[in-house]
Coordinates of C-alpha atoms and ligand atoms in Angstrom, one line a residue:
M19 CA -7.1 17.5 56.5
K20 CA -8.7 20.5 58.1
L21 CA -12.2 21.4 57.0
F22 CA -13.5 25.0 57.1
T23 CA -16.7 27.0 56.9
C24 CA -17.3 28.9 53.7
K25 CA -16.6 32.1 55.6
Q26 CA -13.2 30.8 56.7
I27 CA -12.4 29.7 53.2
A28 CA -13.0 33.2 52.0
G29 CA -10.5 34.4 54.6
I30 CA -8.0 31.8 53.5
D31 CA -8.3 33.1 49.9
Q32 CA -7.6 36.6 51.1
L33 CA -4.5 35.5 53.1
T34 CA -3.3 33.4 50.2
M35 CA -3.4 36.5 47.9
K36 CA -1.4 38.4 50.5
L37 CA 1.2 35.7 51.4
E38 CA 1.9 34.2 48.0
P39 CA 1.3 36.9 46.7
V40 CA -1.3 36.3 43.9
L41 CA -3.9 38.6 42.4
S42 CA -7.5 37.5 42.9
I43 CA -8.0 37.3 39.1
D44 CA -5.0 34.9 38.8
L45 CA -6.3 32.7 41.7
M46 CA -9.7 32.6 39.8
E47 CA -7.8 31.6 36.6
R48 CA -5.9 28.8 38.5
A49 CA -9.2 27.5 40.1
S50 CA -11.0 27.6 36.7
F51 CA -8.2 25.8 35.0
Q52 CA -8.6 22.9 37.4
I53 CA -12.3 22.7 36.5
A54 CA -11.8 23.0 32.8
D55 CA -9.0 20.3 32.9
W56 CA -11.3 17.9 34.8
V57 CA -14.2 18.6 32.4
I58 CA -12.0 18.0 29.3
K59 CA -10.7 14.7 30.7
N60 CA -14.1 13.4 31.8
I61 CA -16.8 14.4 29.3
N62 CA -17.9 13.4 25.8
H63 CA -16.5 16.3 23.6
D64 CA -19.4 16.0 21.1
W65 CA -21.9 17.1 23.7
Q66 CA -23.2 20.7 24.0
I67 CA -22.1 22.5 27.1
Y68 CA -24.4 24.9 28.9
L69 CA -22.6 27.1 31.3
F70 CA -24.6 29.0 33.9
A71 CA -22.9 32.0 35.5
G72 CA -24.2 33.9 38.6
P73 CA -23.4 37.4 39.7
G74 CA -20.4 36.6 42.0
N75 CA -17.0 34.8 41.7
N76 CA -18.6 31.4 41.2
G77 CA -20.0 32.9 38.0
G78 CA -16.6 34.4 37.3
D79 CA -15.2 30.9 37.5
A80 CA -17.8 29.7 35.0
L81 CA -16.9 32.4 32.5
A82 CA -13.2 31.6 32.7
V83 CA -14.0 27.8 32.3
A84 CA -16.0 28.6 29.2
R85 CA -13.0 30.4 27.6
M86 CA -10.7 27.5 28.5
L87 CA -13.1 24.8 27.1
A88 CA -13.3 26.8 23.9
W89 CA -9.5 26.5 23.6
S90 CA -10.2 22.7 23.2
N91 CA -13.0 23.5 20.7
L92 CA -15.8 22.3 23.0
K93 CA -19.2 23.7 22.0
C94 CA -20.1 26.1 24.8
T95 CA -22.9 28.5 25.4
V96 CA -22.8 30.8 28.5
Y97 CA -26.0 31.9 30.2
R98 CA -25.4 34.7 32.6
I99 CA -28.0 35.5 35.1
D100 CA -28.8 39.2 34.9
F101 CA -30.5 40.7 38.0
G102 CA -30.3 44.2 36.4
R103 CA -27.2 45.0 38.4
E104 CA -23.7 45.7 37.0
L105 CA -21.2 42.9 37.3
K106 CA -18.4 43.7 39.7
G107 CA -14.7 42.7 40.1
D108 CA -13.1 39.6 38.5
P109 CA -16.3 38.4 36.7
V110 CA -16.2 41.6 34.6
I111 CA -12.7 40.8 33.5
N112 CA -13.7 37.3 32.6
W113 CA -16.7 38.5 30.7
Q114 CA -14.6 40.9 28.7
R115 CA -12.0 38.1 28.0
L116 CA -14.9 35.9 26.7
E117 CA -16.1 38.7 24.4
E118 CA -12.7 39.3 23.1
Q119 CA -12.1 35.6 22.5
N120 CA -15.4 35.5 20.5
Q121 CA -15.7 31.7 20.4
V122 CA -18.4 31.1 22.9
I123 CA -22.1 32.0 22.5
L124 CA -23.1 34.5 25.2
R125 CA -26.6 34.9 26.5
K126 CA -28.2 36.7 29.4
I127 CA -31.1 35.4 31.5
D128 CA -33.2 38.4 32.8
S129 CA -36.6 36.8 33.0
E130 CA -38.2 33.3 33.1
D131 CA -38.8 33.4 29.4
S132 CA -35.1 33.6 28.7
I133 CA -34.3 30.4 30.6
P134 CA -33.2 27.9 27.9
E135 CA -34.6 24.4 27.3
I136 CA -31.7 22.1 28.0
P137 CA -31.5 18.8 26.1
V138 CA -30.8 15.5 28.0
D139 CA -27.6 14.9 26.2
A140 CA -26.1 18.2 27.3
I141 CA -23.5 19.0 30.0
V142 CA -24.5 21.7 32.4
I143 CA -21.8 23.6 34.2
D144 CA -23.3 25.2 37.2
G145 CA -21.6 28.4 38.3
L146 CA -24.6 30.2 39.5
F147 CA -23.8 30.5 43.2
G148 CA -20.9 29.1 45.3
S149 CA -19.7 29.7 48.8
G150 CA -21.1 33.3 48.9
L151 CA -24.7 32.2 49.0
N152 CA -26.4 34.3 51.7
K153 CA -30.0 33.2 51.6
P154 CA -32.1 30.4 50.0
L155 CA -32.6 30.9 46.3
D156 CA -35.9 32.4 45.1
G157 CA -37.4 34.1 42.1
L158 CA -35.5 33.9 38.8
A159 CA -32.5 32.0 40.4
K160 CA -34.8 29.3 41.8
E161 CA -36.6 29.0 38.4
I162 CA -33.2 28.4 36.6
V163 CA -32.3 25.8 39.2
K164 CA -35.6 24.0 38.7
Q165 CA -35.2 24.1 34.9
I166 CA -31.7 22.7 35.1
N167 CA -32.8 19.9 37.5
R168 CA -35.8 19.0 35.3
S169 CA -33.6 18.7 32.2
G170 CA -32.0 15.3 32.9
A171 CA -28.7 16.7 31.5
T172 CA -25.4 15.8 33.3
I173 CA -24.8 18.5 35.8
I174 CA -21.3 19.5 37.0
S175 CA -21.3 22.1 39.8
I176 CA -18.4 24.4 40.4
D177 CA -17.3 24.4 44.0
I178 CA -20.8 23.7 45.5
P179 CA -24.2 22.9 44.0
S180 CA -25.9 26.3 43.6
G181 CA -28.4 26.9 46.4
L182 CA -26.7 24.6 48.9
F183 CA -25.1 26.2 52.0
G184 CA -21.7 24.9 53.0
E185 CA -22.7 24.1 56.5
D186 CA -26.3 24.3 57.8
N187 CA -29.2 23.6 55.4
S188 CA -31.9 23.2 58.1
K189 CA -33.7 26.3 56.9
N190 CA -33.0 26.0 53.2
D191 CA -35.5 25.6 50.4
L192 CA -34.6 22.1 49.2
S193 CA -36.5 22.6 45.9
A194 CA -34.1 25.5 45.0
I195 CA -30.8 23.6 45.0
I196 CA -29.0 22.1 42.0
K197 CA -28.9 18.3 42.0
A198 CA -25.4 17.8 40.6
D199 CA -24.0 14.6 39.2
H200 CA -20.5 15.8 40.1
T201 CA -19.3 18.6 42.3
L202 CA -15.8 19.8 41.7
T203 CA -14.9 21.6 44.9
F204 CA -11.9 23.8 45.6
Q205 CA -9.2 22.6 48.0
F206 CA -11.5 21.3 50.8
P207 CA -14.8 19.4 50.8
K208 CA -17.5 21.5 52.4
L209 CA -19.1 20.2 55.6
S210 CA -22.5 19.8 54.1
F211 CA -21.1 17.3 51.6
L212 CA -20.5 14.9 54.4
F213 CA -24.1 14.7 55.5
P214 CA -26.2 11.9 53.9
E215 CA -29.3 14.0 53.2
N216 CA -27.2 16.3 50.9
C217 CA -26.0 13.4 48.7
E218 CA -28.8 14.1 46.2
F219 CA -27.5 17.6 45.6
V220 CA -23.7 17.0 45.7
G221 CA -23.5 13.8 43.7
D222 CA -20.0 12.5 43.4
W223 CA -17.5 15.1 44.6
T224 CA -13.9 15.7 43.8
V225 CA -11.6 18.0 45.6
L226 CA -9.4 20.1 43.2
P227 CA -6.3 21.7 44.8
I228 CA -5.9 25.3 43.9
G229 CA -2.7 26.1 45.8
L230 CA -4.2 28.0 48.8
H231 CA -1.3 29.0 51.0
P232 CA -0.2 26.4 53.6
N233 CA 0.5 29.1 56.2
A234 CA -3.0 30.5 55.6
I235 CA -4.5 27.0 56.2
E236 CA -2.2 26.4 59.2
Q237 CA -3.2 29.7 60.8
T238 CA -6.9 29.2 60.5
E239 CA -8.4 27.3 63.5
T240 CA -11.2 24.8 63.1
P241 CA -12.7 22.0 65.0
Y242 CA -13.5 20.1 61.8
H243 CA -11.2 17.5 60.2
F244 CA -11.3 14.9 57.4
L245 CA -9.3 11.7 58.0
T246 CA -6.6 11.1 55.5
K247 CA -4.2 8.2 54.9
K248 CA -1.2 10.2 55.8
F249 CA -2.6 11.4 59.1
I250 CA -3.6 7.9 60.1
S251 CA -0.3 6.3 58.9
G252 CA 1.5 8.7 61.2
K253 CA -0.3 7.3 64.2
I254 CA 0.5 3.6 63.6
K255 CA 3.2 2.4 66.1
P256 CA 5.8 -0.1 64.7
R257 CA 6.0 -3.4 66.5
E258 CA 9.4 -3.6 68.2
K259 CA 11.7 -6.5 67.6
F260 CA 11.8 -7.6 71.3
S261 CA 8.1 -7.3 71.9
H262 CA 6.0 -10.2 73.1
K263 CA 2.3 -10.9 73.5
G264 CA 2.3 -9.1 76.8
T265 CA 3.5 -5.9 75.1
F266 CA 0.3 -5.7 73.1
G267 CA -2.2 -5.8 75.9
H268 CA -5.0 -8.0 77.0
A269 CA -8.5 -7.2 75.8
L270 CA -11.7 -8.3 77.3
L271 CA -14.7 -8.5 75.0
I272 CA -18.2 -8.9 76.6
A273 CA -20.5 -9.8 73.7
G274 CA -23.0 -12.3 72.5
S275 CA -26.1 -14.0 73.9
Y276 CA -28.0 -17.1 73.0
G277 CA -28.9 -16.8 69.3
K278 CA -26.5 -13.9 68.8
M279 CA -23.1 -15.4 69.2
G280 CA -22.0 -14.3 65.7
A281 CA -21.6 -10.8 67.1
S282 CA -19.1 -12.1 69.6
V283 CA -17.3 -14.2 67.0
L284 CA -16.9 -11.3 64.6
A285 CA -15.8 -8.8 67.2
S286 CA -13.3 -11.3 68.7
Q287 CA -11.8 -12.1 65.3
A288 CA -11.5 -8.4 64.4
C289 CA -9.9 -7.6 67.7
L290 CA -7.3 -10.3 67.2
R291 CA -6.6 -9.1 63.6
S292 CA -6.0 -5.6 65.0
G293 CA -2.8 -6.7 66.7
V294 CA -3.8 -7.3 70.3
G295 CA -1.6 -9.5 72.4
L296 CA -4.3 -11.5 74.2
L297 CA -8.0 -11.6 74.0
T298 CA -10.5 -13.0 76.5
S299 CA -14.1 -13.3 75.2
H300 CA -16.7 -13.3 77.9
V301 CA -19.7 -15.3 76.8
P302 CA -22.7 -17.0 78.3
Q303 CA -22.4 -20.8 78.8
S304 CA -24.3 -21.6 75.6
G305 CA -21.7 -19.6 73.7
Y306 CA -18.7 -21.5 75.0
E307 CA -18.3 -24.1 72.3
I308 CA -19.1 -21.6 69.6
I309 CA -16.4 -19.2 70.5
Q310 CA -13.8 -21.9 71.2
N311 CA -14.5 -23.5 67.8
S312 CA -14.7 -20.2 65.8
V313 CA -11.9 -18.2 67.5
P314 CA -9.4 -20.6 68.9
E315 CA -6.9 -17.8 69.4
A316 CA -9.2 -16.2 72.1
M317 CA -9.4 -17.3 75.7
T318 CA -12.8 -17.5 77.3
S319 CA -14.5 -16.2 80.4
I320 CA -17.8 -18.0 81.0
D321 CA -20.8 -16.2 82.5
P322 CA -22.9 -18.0 85.2
S323 CA -25.9 -17.5 82.9
E324 CA -26.8 -20.0 80.2
T325 CA -28.0 -17.4 77.8
V326 CA -26.8 -13.9 78.5
F327 CA -24.2 -11.6 80.1
S328 CA -25.2 -11.4 83.8
E329 CA -22.0 -11.0 85.9
V330 CA -18.9 -8.8 85.5
P331 CA -15.7 -10.9 85.7
D332 CA -12.6 -9.6 87.5
I333 CA -11.6 -6.8 85.2
S334 CA -8.3 -6.0 86.9
R335 CA -6.2 -8.1 84.5
Y336 CA -7.4 -6.4 81.3
S337 CA -5.9 -3.4 79.5
A338 CA -9.2 -2.5 77.8
I339 CA -12.8 -3.7 77.7
G340 CA -15.3 -3.8 74.8
I341 CA -19.0 -4.4 75.5
G342 CA -22.2 -4.6 73.6
P343 CA -22.4 -6.6 70.3
G344 CA -25.2 -9.2 70.5
L345 CA -25.8 -8.7 74.2
D346 CA -29.6 -8.4 74.2
K347 CA -31.3 -6.2 76.9
K348 CA -32.4 -8.7 79.6
Q349 CA -32.7 -7.3 83.1
E350 CA -29.7 -9.2 84.4
T351 CA -27.6 -7.9 81.5
Q352 CA -28.7 -4.3 82.3
Q353 CA -27.6 -4.7 85.9
A354 CA -24.3 -6.3 84.9
L355 CA -23.6 -3.4 82.6
K356 CA -24.3 -1.0 85.4
A357 CA -21.9 -2.9 87.7
L358 CA -19.3 -2.7 84.9
L359 CA -19.7 1.1 84.7
Q360 CA -19.5 1.4 88.5
A361 CA -16.2 -0.6 88.4
K362 CA -14.8 2.4 86.4
P363 CA -12.8 0.6 83.7
S364 CA -10.1 3.0 82.4
K365 CA -10.5 2.0 78.7
L366 CA -13.9 1.1 77.4
V367 CA -15.7 0.7 74.1
I368 CA -19.5 0.6 74.2
D369 CA -21.6 -0.6 71.3
A370 CA -25.0 -1.9 70.2
D371 CA -27.2 -3.3 72.9
A372 CA -25.0 -1.8 75.6
L373 CA -25.9 1.6 74.1
N374 CA -29.5 0.7 73.9
I375 CA -29.5 -0.3 77.6
L376 CA -27.8 3.0 78.4
S377 CA -30.4 5.0 76.5
E378 CA -33.2 3.3 78.6
N379 CA -31.3 4.2 81.8
Q380 CA -30.2 7.8 81.1
D381 CA -29.3 8.4 84.7
W382 CA -26.4 6.1 84.2
Y383 CA -24.7 8.4 81.7
D384 CA -22.8 10.0 84.6
L385 CA -21.2 6.6 85.3
L386 CA -19.5 6.6 81.9
P387 CA -15.7 6.7 82.4
E388 CA -13.9 9.6 80.9
N389 CA -12.9 9.0 77.3
A390 CA -15.1 5.9 77.0
I391 CA -15.8 5.3 73.3
L392 CA -19.4 5.0 72.2
T393 CA -20.1 3.7 68.7
P394 CA -23.8 4.2 67.9
H395 CA -25.4 4.2 64.4
P396 CA -27.7 7.2 63.9
K397 CA -30.8 5.4 65.3
E398 CA -28.9 4.3 68.4
F399 CA -27.6 7.9 68.8
E400 CA -31.1 9.2 68.5
R401 CA -32.1 6.8 71.4
L402 CA -29.2 8.1 73.4
A403 CA -29.6 11.9 72.8
G404 CA -33.0 12.4 71.1
A405 CA -34.1 13.0 67.5
S406 CA -32.6 15.6 65.2
F407 CA -34.1 17.3 62.2
N408 CA -31.0 16.7 60.1
S409 CA -27.4 15.7 60.3
F410 CA -26.1 19.2 61.0
E411 CA -28.4 19.4 64.1
R412 CA -27.3 15.8 65.0
L413 CA -23.7 16.9 64.9
Q414 CA -24.5 19.7 67.4
K415 CA -26.2 17.2 69.7
Q416 CA -23.2 14.8 69.3
L417 CA -20.8 17.6 70.2
Q418 CA -22.8 18.5 73.3
F419 CA -23.0 14.8 74.4
S420 CA -19.3 14.3 74.0
A421 CA -18.5 17.5 76.0
K422 CA -21.1 16.9 78.7
Y423 CA -20.1 13.3 79.5
K424 CA -16.5 13.6 78.4
V425 CA -16.8 10.7 76.0
I426 CA -15.8 10.0 72.4
V427 CA -18.8 9.4 70.1
V428 CA -18.6 7.7 66.7
C429 CA -21.8 8.2 64.8
K430 CA -21.5 5.4 62.1
G431 CA -22.5 5.8 58.5
A432 CA -21.0 7.0 55.2
H433 CA -18.4 9.5 56.5
S434 CA -18.7 8.3 60.1
C435 CA -18.5 11.3 62.4
I436 CA -16.3 11.2 65.5
T437 CA -16.6 13.9 68.2
L438 CA -14.2 14.3 71.1
P439 CA -14.9 15.9 74.5
D440 CA -12.7 18.9 73.6
G441 CA -15.0 19.8 70.7
K442 CA -12.9 18.3 67.8
V443 CA -14.8 16.6 65.0
F444 CA -13.4 14.1 62.5
F445 CA -15.2 12.7 59.4
N446 CA -14.0 9.5 58.0
S447 CA -13.0 9.3 54.3
T448 CA -13.0 5.5 53.8
G449 CA -15.8 2.9 53.4
N450 CA -18.5 2.1 51.0
P451 CA -22.2 1.1 50.9
G452 CA -21.3 -2.6 50.8
M453 CA -20.4 -2.2 54.5
A454 CA -24.1 -1.5 55.4
T455 CA -24.6 -5.1 56.4
G456 CA -25.1 -7.1 59.6
G457 CA -22.0 -7.5 61.8
S458 CA -20.1 -4.6 60.3
G459 CA -20.4 -2.6 63.5
D460 CA -19.3 -5.6 65.6
V461 CA -16.1 -5.7 63.6
L462 CA -15.5 -2.0 64.3
T463 CA -15.9 -2.6 68.0
G464 CA -13.4 -5.4 67.9
I465 CA -10.9 -3.3 66.0
I466 CA -11.1 -0.3 68.4
L467 CA -10.9 -2.6 71.4
G468 CA -7.8 -4.3 70.0
L469 CA -6.1 -0.9 69.4
L470 CA -7.1 0.4 72.9
A471 CA -5.7 -2.7 74.5
Q472 CA -2.4 -2.0 72.7
N473 CA -2.2 1.2 74.6
Y474 CA -3.2 3.6 71.8
S475 CA -5.0 6.6 73.4
A476 CA -8.8 6.5 73.2
E477 CA -8.6 9.2 70.5
D478 CA -6.1 7.4 68.4
A479 CA -7.7 4.0 68.8
T480 CA -11.0 5.5 67.6
L481 CA -9.5 7.4 64.6
I482 CA -7.3 4.6 63.4
G483 CA -10.1 2.0 64.0
V484 CA -12.7 3.9 62.1
Y485 CA -10.3 4.6 59.2
L486 CA -9.0 1.0 59.0
H487 CA -12.5 -0.5 59.2
G488 CA -13.5 1.6 56.1
M489 CA -10.3 0.8 54.3
A490 CA -10.7 -2.9 54.8
G491 CA -14.2 -2.5 53.4
D492 CA -12.8 -0.6 50.4
L493 CA -10.2 -3.3 49.8
A494 CA -12.8 -6.0 50.1
A495 CA -15.1 -4.2 47.6
T496 CA -12.4 -4.0 45.0
E497 CA -12.2 -7.8 45.1
I498 CA -15.7 -8.9 45.5
G499 CA -17.8 -5.8 44.9
E500 CA -20.2 -4.1 47.3
Y501 CA -23.2 -6.4 46.9
S502 CA -21.6 -9.6 48.2
L503 CA -19.6 -7.9 50.9
I504 CA -20.2 -9.4 54.4
A505 CA -18.7 -8.5 57.8
G506 CA -16.3 -11.4 57.7
D507 CA -14.7 -9.9 54.6
L508 CA -13.8 -6.8 56.6
I509 CA -11.8 -9.0 59.0
S510 CA -10.1 -10.9 56.2
H511 CA -9.0 -7.6 54.6
L512 CA -7.7 -5.9 57.8
G513 CA -4.2 -7.2 57.2
K514 CA -4.0 -5.6 53.8
A515 CA -5.4 -2.4 55.2
F516 CA -2.7 -2.3 57.9
L517 CA -0.1 -3.0 55.2
Q518 CA -1.3 0.1 53.3
L519 CA -0.7 2.2 56.4
E520 CA 2.8 1.1 57.1
Ligands
LIG601 N1 -10.6 29.4 47.4 C1 -11.6 29.3 46.7 O1 -12.4 28.4 46.9 C2 -11.9 30.2 45.5 C3 -13.1 30.4 45.1 N2 -13.5 31.0 44.1 C4 -14.9 31.0 43.7 O2 -15.6 32.0 44.4 C5 -16.8 31.6 44.9 C6 -17.3 32.5 46.0 O3 -17.5 33.7 45.4 P1 -18.4 34.9 46.0 O4 -18.4 36.0 45.0 O5 -18.0 35.1 47.4 O6 -19.8 34.2 46.1 P2 -20.8 33.6 45.0 O7 -20.3 33.6 43.7 O8 -21.3 32.3 45.6 O9 -22.1 34.5 45.1 C7 -22.1 35.8 45.6 C8 -23.0 36.7 44.8 O10 -24.3 36.1 44.8 C9 -25.2 37.0 45.4 N3 -26.2 36.2 46.2 C10 -25.9 35.4 47.3 N4 -26.9 34.7 47.7 C11 -27.9 35.0 46.8 C12 -29.3 34.6 46.7 N5 -29.8 33.8 47.6 N6 -30.0 35.2 45.7 C13 -29.5 36.1 44.9 N7 -28.2 36.5 44.9 C14 -27.5 36.0 45.9 C15 -24.4 38.0 46.2 O11 -25.1 39.2 46.2 P3 -25.3 40.1 47.5 O12 -25.6 41.4 46.9 O13 -26.5 39.5 48.1 O14 -24.1 40.0 48.3 C16 -23.2 38.1 45.4 O15 -23.3 38.9 44.3 C17 -16.5 30.2 45.3 O16 -17.6 29.4 45.4 C18 -15.6 29.7 44.1 O17 -16.5 29.3 43.0 C19 -12.5 31.8 43.3 O18 -12.8 31.9 42.0 C20 -11.1 31.2 43.5 C21 -10.8 30.9 44.9
K602 K1 -22.1 26.4 41.9

C-alpha cells in the first residue's frame, strides 16, 4: 500500500472529487459515516460522548459524526472551538444540519472558562485538527488538548490525533498533542503513526477506507509504502515439480563464536525453514558438535580458530552469504570480515556483530557490495550512521546511507523500516512486542539469507523476509501469547506463515 504525506492526501481528495465525481460534502459524509459506524460498534452506548470540533474539515467530520450517533440515540454534546472567525465551507453545512436535527447539545468554546470538565467514564471524539494542521497548537487549542488528556476519558481521534503532524514532529510541542486511545484514520496510515515515539499519541490505529479514487492513488507518486499480505504473496515463487535441492541455492552462514553458538543455530534453522536447497554453517571449532547436533540438515565449514570466525572459506560455491549473528568483535574476526568484503560476494546479508565491526571501521563502508542487506536495530544503526533526534530524522539518515553506499537497510523494530538505494521506503505491517526477545534478529538474518540463496532479488528477499518474520511472530503469539514467545517459536511458525502467503 502506498503511503502519502498529508499534503498529497489533500490532493488525492481533490482528484477523487473530480474523477468520481463526488461533492466534498458527500465525501465528508462518507468519511464521517465510517467513523460513526466504528464508534457505534465499539463503545458502551450508556456513556456520554463529548465531541470536539475544530475550525476545519476535521471539525466538519466531528459535526457529521455527532448527527449520525444521534440517529442511534447516543448521548452527544458537541463543543465547537470558536476563534471568533466565521466557519467556512462544509463544516457550516454540517453545523446547520445538526441545528436542524436538534438532538445534540451544541456548545461553543471561546475562552478557557468554557472548556468543559470531562468525566472519566466519557468518550471523547477528537475532531479539533486533522491533516490541515499548519503549526504546533498553542493558546486556547492547546488548553483544550491538555484538558482532554487530563480527563482520563477514552479518546477517539478522527483521522489524526489533534496537534500531531502527519510526518515530521521534530519541532512540535509534545504537550499540545491529543493522546488518543484509538485513532480512526482515513484510507492510509499517516507516516508519523509508524514511528515509536508517537505511539503515546496515536494509540491503536485503524484505517477506514473512504473510497478515494484508485486512479488518483495510482497517479500520485510516493517513496513510502506499507507492506501488505497481497503485495508479499504476489512475490512468492511457486516450487516447480521438477525442481531439486540445487534449484534452491546454497547458502553460507557465518555466525556464532564460543558462548554464542545459539545465534548460529537459530539463524541456520530459520534459513532452512525458508526453503533454501542447501545450507553450510561456518563455525569455529568449538561450535562443530553444537551445530551438527542442533541442525543436522546443515553442512558445516570449520574455522581454524577454536573460538571465533577468523578465516573466510572459499565462497565461490555459495549463492548467498549471511554474516554476523553471535560473531563477537575479536581482532581476527574483524580482519576476516574485511577479507570477506574484499572478496565482493554478490549476495550478502550483514547483521549484529558484523555491523558493529563495520561501525568501528567506517572506512570499510566503501567495500560493501552493491545491494548488500544490512539489518541493524536502532542502536546498531546509530553506531553505523550517528545519533538521531527522533525516528523521522533517523529515516532521513537511513535513506542517505542506503543511497550513498547503494545498500538495503532494515532498521528493525515495530514497523521495521526498509530503505532501498533508489530512495524507496517500506514499513512492515506484521509483528508484535513478543518478538522483542534475544535471537529474534538472528532468525530474520536466516530467513533473508535463505530467500537470497533461492535467487530472490535482494529487494524481494528483504521485503518477504521481514514480512514473514513478523507474520510468524503473530501466528506464534496467537497460540502462546506475547510473554512466552521466544525466537525458536518464530522458526516453528514459519511454515504456517508461508502457507498463509500461498
Ligand atoms: N481524504 C480524507 O482524508 C478526507 C479528510 N477529511 C477530513 O479533513 C481533514 C483535513 O481538513 P482541513 O480543513 O484541511 O484541515 P483541519 O481540519 O486539520 O484544520 C484546518 C483548519 O485549522 C486551522 N489551523 C491549522 N493549524 C492550526 C493551529 N496550529 N492553530 C490554530 N488553527 C490551526 C486552519 O486555519 P488557517 O487559517 O491557519 O489555515 C484551518 O482552519 C482531515 O484530517 C479529515 O478529518 C474530509 O472530511 C473527507 C476526506
Ligand atoms: K483529530
